[in-house]
Amino acid sequence: MRGLLLLALLLLGGCATATPDNVDNVCSIFEQHSSWYKKAARSRDKWGSPIPVMMAIMHQESRFVARAKPPRKKIFGFIPGPRPSDSFGYSQALGSTWKAYKRDAGRYGADRDDFGDAIDFIGWYNYQSWKRSGIARNDPYHLYLAYHEGHGGYNRGTYRSKAWLQKVAGKVSRKSQTYQQQLQSCEKSLQKKPWFFGWF
């Protein structure tokens, strides 16, 4: 009986996905949450976006916090005001964009606070950036600009007047390169891990 109780507690604990301890090392992230590698690989295979690119975008958007929200604006400098958007979850997708993704990808049960759904969304969005804006799916710099500005904004060149955004896109590009170098050292071992290890 006691063993069953402990098992139940373990299963309940697995429902709340913890933020990775080291978000700057993709090998550490996937070692801590091994099912995440399998989910990222599925998104890569489906949409053609490299794992380091997708993970670098997610790092910038939420630092892998499942229920992340944009900070509230301050009224008079100290009173918490409204949030600037309804962005939510790992990918910080807007509600309207998430609905478009679910409809287009046929993933009607997808949740923004689920890693597998969020990484699939990023892969899907990068695929749309390739189709609509002609951005290579292994180009993290321009993919992030389109991710932030939307395809219409990117195609109009709205990012050109935003030096701060270009700087952030550069950070995403460098993070993608770092993740790529790290992944080369651990991907073979990640591929060998049984899929059920990611449950806990």
Coordinates of C-alpha atoms in Angstrom, one line a residue:
M1 CA 0.0 0.0 0.0
R2 CA 2.8 2.4 0.9
G3 CA 4.5 1.6 -2.4
L4 CA 1.4 2.5 -4.3
L5 CA 1.2 5.8 -2.5
L6 CA 4.8 6.6 -3.3
L7 CA 4.1 5.8 -7.0
A8 CA 1.1 8.0 -7.0
L9 CA 3.1 10.9 -5.6
L10 CA 5.7 10.4 -8.2
L11 CA 3.2 10.4 -11.0
L12 CA 1.5 13.6 -9.6
G13 CA 4.9 15.2 -9.3
G14 CA 5.6 14.5 -12.9
C15 CA 2.6 16.5 -14.0
A16 CA 4.2 19.8 -13.0
T17 CA 7.2 20.2 -15.3
A18 CA 10.1 21.9 -13.6
T19 CA 12.1 24.6 -15.3
P20 CA 15.5 23.2 -16.3
D21 CA 18.3 23.8 -13.9
N22 CA 20.7 25.0 -16.6
V23 CA 18.9 26.7 -19.4
D24 CA 22.2 27.6 -21.1
N25 CA 23.2 24.0 -21.8
V26 CA 21.0 22.1 -24.2
C27 CA 22.5 18.8 -23.2
S28 CA 21.7 19.5 -19.5
I29 CA 18.2 20.5 -20.5
F30 CA 17.6 17.2 -22.4
E31 CA 19.3 15.1 -19.7
Q32 CA 17.0 16.6 -17.1
H33 CA 13.9 16.2 -19.3
S34 CA 14.7 13.4 -21.7
S35 CA 11.3 13.3 -23.3
W36 CA 11.9 16.9 -24.5
Y37 CA 14.6 15.7 -26.9
K38 CA 12.2 13.2 -28.5
K39 CA 9.6 15.9 -28.8
A40 CA 12.0 18.4 -30.3
A41 CA 13.3 15.8 -32.8
R42 CA 9.7 15.1 -33.9
S43 CA 9.2 18.8 -34.5
R44 CA 12.5 19.0 -36.5
D45 CA 11.5 16.0 -38.6
K46 CA 8.0 17.4 -39.3
W47 CA 8.8 21.0 -40.0
G48 CA 12.5 21.0 -41.0
S49 CA 13.7 23.4 -38.3
P50 CA 16.9 22.4 -36.5
I51 CA 16.6 21.6 -32.8
P52 CA 19.2 24.3 -31.7
V53 CA 17.3 27.0 -33.6
M54 CA 13.9 26.1 -32.0
M55 CA 15.4 25.7 -28.6
A56 CA 17.2 29.1 -28.9
I57 CA 14.0 30.8 -29.7
M58 CA 12.3 29.2 -26.8
H59 CA 15.2 30.2 -24.5
Q60 CA 14.7 33.8 -25.6
E61 CA 11.0 33.8 -25.2
S62 CA 10.4 32.1 -21.9
R63 CA 13.7 30.6 -20.5
F64 CA 11.7 27.3 -20.6
V65 CA 9.2 28.5 -17.9
A66 CA 6.0 26.6 -18.7
R67 CA 3.5 29.3 -17.7
A68 CA 5.5 32.3 -18.5
K69 CA 3.6 35.6 -19.2
P70 CA 4.9 39.0 -20.3
P71 CA 5.5 41.4 -17.3
R72 CA 2.8 43.8 -16.5
K73 CA 3.2 47.5 -17.4
K74 CA 3.7 49.9 -14.6
I75 CA 1.2 52.8 -14.0
F76 CA 3.0 55.8 -12.5
G77 CA 6.1 53.7 -12.3
F78 CA 4.9 51.4 -9.5
I79 CA 1.3 50.3 -9.8
P80 CA 0.9 47.0 -11.7
G81 CA -1.1 47.5 -14.9
P82 CA -2.2 45.3 -17.7
R83 CA 0.0 42.9 -19.6
P84 CA 1.1 44.1 -23.0
S85 CA -0.3 41.0 -24.7
D86 CA -1.8 37.6 -24.1
S87 CA 1.4 35.8 -24.9
F88 CA 1.8 32.7 -22.7
G89 CA 3.8 29.6 -22.1
Y90 CA 7.1 28.2 -23.4
S91 CA 6.7 29.7 -26.9
Q92 CA 5.1 33.0 -25.7
A93 CA 2.6 32.5 -28.6
L94 CA -0.3 34.9 -28.9
G95 CA -3.7 33.4 -28.4
S96 CA -4.7 34.2 -32.0
T97 CA -1.5 32.8 -33.5
W98 CA -1.9 29.6 -31.3
K99 CA -5.5 29.2 -32.7
A100 CA -4.2 29.5 -36.2
Y101 CA -1.5 26.9 -35.4
K102 CA -4.0 24.4 -34.0
R103 CA -6.2 24.7 -37.0
D104 CA -3.5 24.5 -39.6
A105 CA -1.5 21.7 -37.9
G106 CA -4.6 19.8 -36.8
R107 CA -3.5 19.9 -33.1
Y108 CA -6.8 21.0 -31.6
G109 CA -5.8 19.8 -28.1
A110 CA -2.5 21.6 -28.0
D111 CA -1.6 23.7 -24.9
R112 CA 0.8 26.6 -24.7
D113 CA 2.2 25.3 -21.4
D114 CA 3.1 21.9 -22.8
F115 CA 6.7 21.6 -24.1
G116 CA 5.8 19.2 -26.9
D117 CA 3.1 21.4 -28.2
A118 CA 5.2 24.6 -27.8
I119 CA 8.2 23.2 -29.6
D120 CA 6.0 21.9 -32.4
F121 CA 4.5 25.4 -32.6
I122 CA 7.9 27.0 -33.0
G123 CA 8.8 24.5 -35.8
W124 CA 5.5 25.2 -37.5
Y125 CA 6.0 29.0 -37.3
N126 CA 9.5 28.7 -38.7
Y127 CA 8.1 26.6 -41.5
Q128 CA 5.6 29.4 -42.2
S129 CA 8.5 31.9 -42.2
W130 CA 10.1 29.8 -44.9
K131 CA 7.0 29.7 -46.9
R132 CA 5.7 33.2 -46.5
S133 CA 9.0 35.2 -46.1
G134 CA 11.6 33.0 -47.8
I135 CA 13.7 32.6 -44.6
A136 CA 15.9 29.5 -44.5
R137 CA 14.8 27.2 -41.7
N138 CA 18.4 27.1 -40.3
D139 CA 18.7 30.9 -40.1
P140 CA 18.0 31.8 -36.4
Y141 CA 18.6 35.5 -36.8
H142 CA 15.9 36.2 -39.4
L143 CA 13.6 33.5 -38.1
Y144 CA 13.5 35.3 -34.8
L145 CA 12.8 38.6 -36.4
A146 CA 9.8 37.1 -38.2
Y147 CA 8.8 35.3 -35.0
H148 CA 8.7 38.6 -33.2
E149 CA 7.3 40.9 -35.9
G150 CA 5.0 38.5 -37.6
H151 CA 5.3 37.6 -41.3
G152 CA 3.5 40.8 -42.4
G153 CA 5.8 43.0 -40.3
Y154 CA 8.9 41.1 -41.3
N155 CA 8.0 41.4 -45.0
R156 CA 7.5 45.1 -44.6
G157 CA 10.9 45.4 -42.9
T158 CA 9.5 46.8 -39.6
Y159 CA 12.5 45.3 -37.7
R160 CA 14.9 47.6 -39.6
S161 CA 14.0 50.6 -37.4
K162 CA 14.4 48.5 -34.2
A163 CA 18.0 48.2 -33.3
W164 CA 17.2 46.6 -30.0
L165 CA 15.3 43.8 -31.7
Q166 CA 18.2 43.2 -34.1
K167 CA 20.4 42.9 -31.1
V168 CA 18.1 40.3 -29.5
A169 CA 18.0 38.4 -32.8
G170 CA 21.8 38.3 -32.7
K171 CA 21.6 36.8 -29.2
V172 CA 19.2 34.1 -30.4
S173 CA 21.6 33.4 -33.3
R174 CA 24.6 33.0 -31.0
K175 CA 22.6 30.9 -28.6
S176 CA 21.6 28.6 -31.5
Q177 CA 25.3 28.2 -32.4
T178 CA 26.1 27.4 -28.8
Y179 CA 23.3 24.8 -28.5
Q180 CA 24.4 23.3 -31.8
Q181 CA 28.0 22.8 -30.5
Q182 CA 26.7 21.3 -27.3
L183 CA 24.2 19.0 -29.0
Q184 CA 27.0 17.5 -31.1
S185 CA 28.6 16.2 -28.0
C186 CA 25.5 14.5 -26.5
E187 CA 22.9 13.8 -29.2
K188 CA 24.0 10.2 -29.8
S189 CA 23.4 9.3 -26.2
L190 CA 20.1 11.1 -26.1
Q191 CA 18.9 9.1 -29.1
K192 CA 19.6 5.9 -27.2
K193 CA 17.6 6.8 -24.1
P194 CA 14.3 4.9 -23.7
W195 CA 11.3 7.2 -24.4
F196 CA 9.7 6.4 -21.0
F197 CA 12.6 8.0 -19.1
G198 CA 11.1 11.4 -19.9
W199 CA 8.0 10.7 -17.8
F200 CA 9.8 11.5 -14.5

